[in-house]
mmCIF file of C-alpha atoms in Angstrom:
data_model
loop_
_atom_site.group_PDB
_atom_site.id
_atom_site.type_symbol
_atom_site.label_atom_id
_atom_site.label_comp_id
_atom_site.label_asym_id
_atom_site.label_seq_id
_atom_site.Cartn_x
_atom_site.Cartn_y
_atom_site.Cartn_z
ATOM 1 C CA UNK A 39 -14.546 -33.793 -40.774
ATOM 2 C CA UNK A 40 -12.358 -33.669 -37.692
ATOM 3 C CA UNK A 41 -14.479 -33.815 -34.517
ATOM 4 C CA UNK A 42 -13.258 -32.748 -31.095
ATOM 5 C CA UNK A 43 -15.698 -33.493 -28.306
ATOM 6 C CA UNK A 44 -14.715 -32.134 -24.884
ATOM 7 C CA UNK A 45 -17.581 -32.980 -22.564
ATOM 8 C CA UNK A 46 -16.602 -31.749 -19.137
ATOM 9 C CA UNK A 47 -12.843 -32.165 -19.718
ATOM 10 C CA UNK A 48 -12.937 -35.771 -21.012
ATOM 11 C CA UNK A 49 -12.283 -35.076 -24.674
ATOM 12 C CA UNK A 50 -11.975 -37.280 -27.684
ATOM 13 C CA UNK A 51 -10.923 -36.669 -31.258
ATOM 14 C CA UNK A 52 -12.558 -38.430 -34.226
ATOM 15 C CA UNK A 53 -12.232 -38.324 -37.998
ATOM 16 C CA UNK A 54 -15.325 -38.833 -40.141
ATOM 17 C CA UNK A 55 -16.027 -38.561 -43.862
ATOM 18 C CA UNK A 56 -19.604 -37.394 -43.206
ATOM 19 C CA UNK A 57 -20.731 -35.464 -40.160
ATOM 20 C CA UNK A 58 -24.403 -36.469 -39.883
ATOM 21 C CA UNK A 59 -24.378 -40.142 -40.766
ATOM 22 C CA UNK A 60 -21.105 -41.519 -39.488
ATOM 23 C CA UNK A 61 -20.651 -39.388 -36.409
ATOM 24 C CA UNK A 62 -24.075 -40.036 -34.899
ATOM 25 C CA UNK A 63 -24.690 -36.298 -34.617
ATOM 26 C CA UNK A 64 -27.926 -34.706 -35.727
ATOM 27 C CA UNK A 65 -28.220 -31.717 -38.030
ATOM 28 C CA UNK A 66 -26.958 -28.275 -37.105
ATOM 29 C CA UNK A 67 -29.968 -26.069 -36.227
ATOM 30 C CA UNK A 68 -28.313 -23.189 -38.107
ATOM 31 C CA UNK A 69 -28.313 -25.291 -41.286
ATOM 32 C CA UNK A 70 -31.906 -26.546 -41.235
ATOM 33 C CA UNK A 71 -35.174 -24.831 -42.028
ATOM 34 C CA UNK A 72 -37.795 -24.086 -39.417
ATOM 35 C CA UNK A 73 -40.091 -26.531 -41.189
ATOM 36 C CA UNK A 74 -37.512 -29.357 -41.006
ATOM 37 C CA UNK A 75 -36.960 -28.599 -37.315
ATOM 38 C CA UNK A 76 -40.712 -28.620 -36.622
ATOM 39 C CA UNK A 77 -41.110 -31.962 -38.400
ATOM 40 C CA UNK A 78 -38.297 -33.486 -36.329
ATOM 41 C CA UNK A 79 -39.935 -32.231 -33.104
ATOM 42 C CA UNK A 80 -43.367 -33.581 -34.048
ATOM 43 C CA UNK A 81 -41.892 -37.076 -34.435
ATOM 44 C CA UNK A 82 -40.592 -37.199 -30.846
ATOM 45 C CA UNK A 83 -42.624 -38.022 -27.742
ATOM 46 C CA UNK A 84 -40.181 -36.748 -25.170
ATOM 47 C CA UNK A 85 -39.927 -33.485 -23.296
ATOM 48 C CA UNK A 86 -38.520 -30.686 -25.382
ATOM 49 C CA UNK A 87 -35.628 -29.585 -23.133
ATOM 50 C CA UNK A 88 -33.894 -32.998 -22.933
ATOM 51 C CA UNK A 89 -34.544 -33.444 -26.647
ATOM 52 C CA UNK A 90 -32.691 -30.217 -27.462
ATOM 53 C CA UNK A 91 -29.725 -31.505 -25.443
ATOM 54 C CA UNK A 92 -29.703 -34.780 -27.381
ATOM 55 C CA UNK A 93 -26.872 -34.332 -29.894
ATOM 56 C CA UNK A 94 -28.371 -37.052 -32.092
ATOM 57 C CA UNK A 95 -31.489 -34.885 -32.486
ATOM 58 C CA UNK A 96 -29.654 -31.601 -33.185
ATOM 59 C CA UNK A 97 -25.988 -30.910 -32.633
ATOM 60 C CA UNK A 98 -24.369 -27.994 -30.881
ATOM 61 C CA UNK A 99 -27.127 -27.107 -28.407
ATOM 62 C CA UNK A 100 -26.010 -27.129 -24.789
ATOM 63 C CA UNK A 101 -27.839 -26.493 -21.554
ATOM 64 C CA UNK A 102 -27.488 -22.709 -21.553
ATOM 65 C CA UNK A 103 -28.635 -22.269 -25.145
ATOM 66 C CA UNK A 104 -31.564 -24.674 -24.755
ATOM 67 C CA UNK A 105 -32.859 -22.675 -21.759
ATOM 68 C CA UNK A 106 -32.375 -19.354 -23.526
ATOM 69 C CA UNK A 107 -34.028 -20.518 -26.771
ATOM 70 C CA UNK A 108 -37.024 -22.029 -24.973
ATOM 71 C CA UNK A 109 -37.483 -18.789 -23.063
ATOM 72 C CA UNK A 110 -37.320 -16.651 -26.190
ATOM 73 C CA UNK A 111 -39.897 -18.909 -27.826
ATOM 74 C CA UNK A 112 -42.146 -18.817 -24.736
ATOM 75 C CA UNK A 113 -42.135 -22.616 -24.405
ATOM 76 C CA UNK A 114 -42.160 -24.531 -21.128
ATOM 77 C CA UNK A 115 -39.165 -26.916 -21.103
ATOM 78 C CA UNK A 116 -41.378 -29.717 -19.730
ATOM 79 C CA UNK A 117 -43.746 -29.853 -22.715
ATOM 80 C CA UNK A 118 -43.681 -32.965 -24.919
ATOM 81 C CA UNK A 119 -42.081 -32.087 -28.268
ATOM 82 C CA UNK A 120 -44.761 -33.823 -30.371
ATOM 83 C CA UNK A 121 -47.430 -31.641 -28.760
ATOM 84 C CA UNK A 122 -45.939 -28.394 -30.030
ATOM 85 C CA UNK A 123 -47.910 -26.813 -32.847
ATOM 86 C CA UNK A 124 -46.008 -26.087 -36.051
ATOM 87 C CA UNK A 125 -46.090 -22.364 -35.210
ATOM 88 C CA UNK A 126 -44.606 -22.917 -31.733
ATOM 89 C CA UNK A 127 -41.992 -25.339 -33.105
ATOM 90 C CA UNK A 128 -40.977 -22.808 -35.746
ATOM 91 C CA UNK A 129 -40.834 -20.117 -33.054
ATOM 92 C CA UNK A 130 -38.489 -22.377 -31.079
ATOM 93 C CA UNK A 131 -36.280 -22.814 -34.141
ATOM 94 C CA UNK A 132 -36.157 -19.033 -34.577
ATOM 95 C CA UNK A 133 -35.249 -18.602 -30.892
ATOM 96 C CA UNK A 134 -32.563 -21.256 -31.181
ATOM 97 C CA UNK A 135 -31.033 -19.654 -34.258
ATOM 98 C CA UNK A 136 -31.149 -16.227 -32.610
ATOM 99 C CA UNK A 137 -29.496 -17.466 -29.409
ATOM 100 C CA UNK A 138 -26.803 -19.443 -31.221
ATOM 101 C CA UNK A 139 -25.948 -16.566 -33.563
ATOM 102 C CA UNK A 140 -25.744 -14.104 -30.644
ATOM 103 C CA UNK A 141 -23.630 -16.532 -28.621
ATOM 104 C CA UNK A 142 -21.246 -17.035 -31.552
ATOM 105 C CA UNK A 143 -20.970 -13.271 -32.034
ATOM 106 C CA UNK A 144 -20.055 -12.909 -28.329
ATOM 107 C CA UNK A 145 -17.604 -15.871 -28.311
ATOM 108 C CA UNK A 146 -19.816 -18.103 -26.133
ATOM 109 C CA UNK A 147 -20.764 -18.089 -22.470
ATOM 110 C CA UNK A 148 -18.054 -18.081 -19.815
ATOM 111 C CA UNK A 149 -19.990 -19.026 -16.692
ATOM 112 C CA UNK A 150 -17.198 -21.125 -15.191
ATOM 113 C CA UNK A 151 -13.917 -21.894 -16.920
ATOM 114 C CA UNK A 152 -14.876 -21.721 -20.607
ATOM 115 C CA UNK A 153 -12.474 -19.866 -22.883
ATOM 116 C CA UNK A 154 -12.353 -19.775 -26.675
ATOM 117 C CA UNK A 155 -9.559 -21.069 -28.900
ATOM 118 C CA UNK A 156 -7.506 -17.930 -28.130
ATOM 119 C CA UNK A 157 -7.895 -18.404 -24.386
ATOM 120 C CA UNK A 158 -10.353 -15.506 -24.088
ATOM 121 C CA UNK A 159 -13.553 -15.607 -22.086
ATOM 122 C CA UNK A 160 -16.844 -15.356 -23.934
ATOM 123 C CA UNK A 161 -19.281 -12.504 -23.377
ATOM 124 C CA UNK A 162 -22.714 -14.020 -24.005
ATOM 125 C CA UNK A 163 -23.282 -14.696 -20.291
ATOM 126 C CA UNK A 164 -24.005 -10.972 -19.875
ATOM 127 C CA UNK A 165 -26.975 -11.434 -22.239
ATOM 128 C CA UNK A 166 -28.553 -14.487 -20.587
ATOM 129 C CA UNK A 167 -32.225 -13.848 -19.924
ATOM 130 C CA UNK A 168 -32.961 -16.887 -17.725
ATOM 131 C CA UNK A 169 -29.895 -19.100 -17.271
ATOM 132 C CA UNK A 170 -28.612 -18.826 -13.666
ATOM 133 C CA UNK A 171 -31.112 -16.043 -12.925
ATOM 134 C CA UNK A 172 -33.311 -18.017 -10.535
ATOM 135 C CA UNK A 173 -35.595 -15.779 -8.471
ATOM 136 C CA UNK A 174 -34.990 -12.707 -10.637
ATOM 137 C CA UNK A 175 -37.868 -11.213 -12.620
ATOM 138 C CA UNK A 176 -38.436 -12.584 -16.111
ATOM 139 C CA UNK A 177 -37.573 -9.883 -18.657
ATOM 140 C CA UNK A 178 -40.750 -10.728 -20.616
ATOM 141 C CA UNK A 179 -43.490 -11.245 -18.007
ATOM 142 C CA UNK A 180 -41.959 -10.162 -14.683
ATOM 143 C CA UNK A 181 -42.610 -13.493 -12.903
ATOM 144 C CA UNK A 182 -39.760 -14.958 -10.883
ATOM 145 C CA UNK A 183 -37.470 -17.185 -12.935
ATOM 146 C CA UNK A 184 -37.634 -20.788 -11.737
ATOM 147 C CA UNK A 185 -34.990 -23.489 -11.708
ATOM 148 C CA UNK A 186 -35.787 -27.196 -11.836
ATOM 149 C CA UNK A 187 -33.696 -30.247 -12.725
ATOM 150 C CA UNK A 188 -34.483 -32.059 -15.981
ATOM 151 C CA UNK A 189 -32.340 -34.806 -17.475
ATOM 152 C CA UNK A 190 -29.867 -34.168 -14.631
ATOM 153 C CA UNK A 191 -29.374 -30.570 -15.801
ATOM 154 C CA UNK A 192 -30.423 -27.308 -14.210
ATOM 155 C CA UNK A 193 -33.294 -25.844 -16.224
ATOM 156 C CA UNK A 194 -34.289 -22.206 -15.987
ATOM 157 C CA UNK A 195 -37.615 -20.773 -17.164
#
């Protein structure tokens, strides 16, 4: 596996025989079952939003997609992962899969300078329900969307 990691313009390239074990990356949420995801959550006593951003827990989930998935699942980003019921954890997995598949279909989110491999901007930002929509009404309940900082990242819910 050839890995290219470009965190905020400081990229590195690595070669690995096995993605999960040798790279230090967790499983891909699109390749695991809801039950496996729920079991991984129940074993962690940290808040769910920072946990989703931890690439050793699951890989490929960034700030935007964590916020959007938590919103779709109706889960407060501040809740401790181990306290989520199996049903809520599985709902979060479903929201995560839904968000990631939609984002892939729309070539990602271009909220600043992101472009895809062809140099084209993504289109998923037009479908964000909470990310960067502070003060706007929630599409589900109508309450104003809030923004707080968690794990040094803006968090919208």
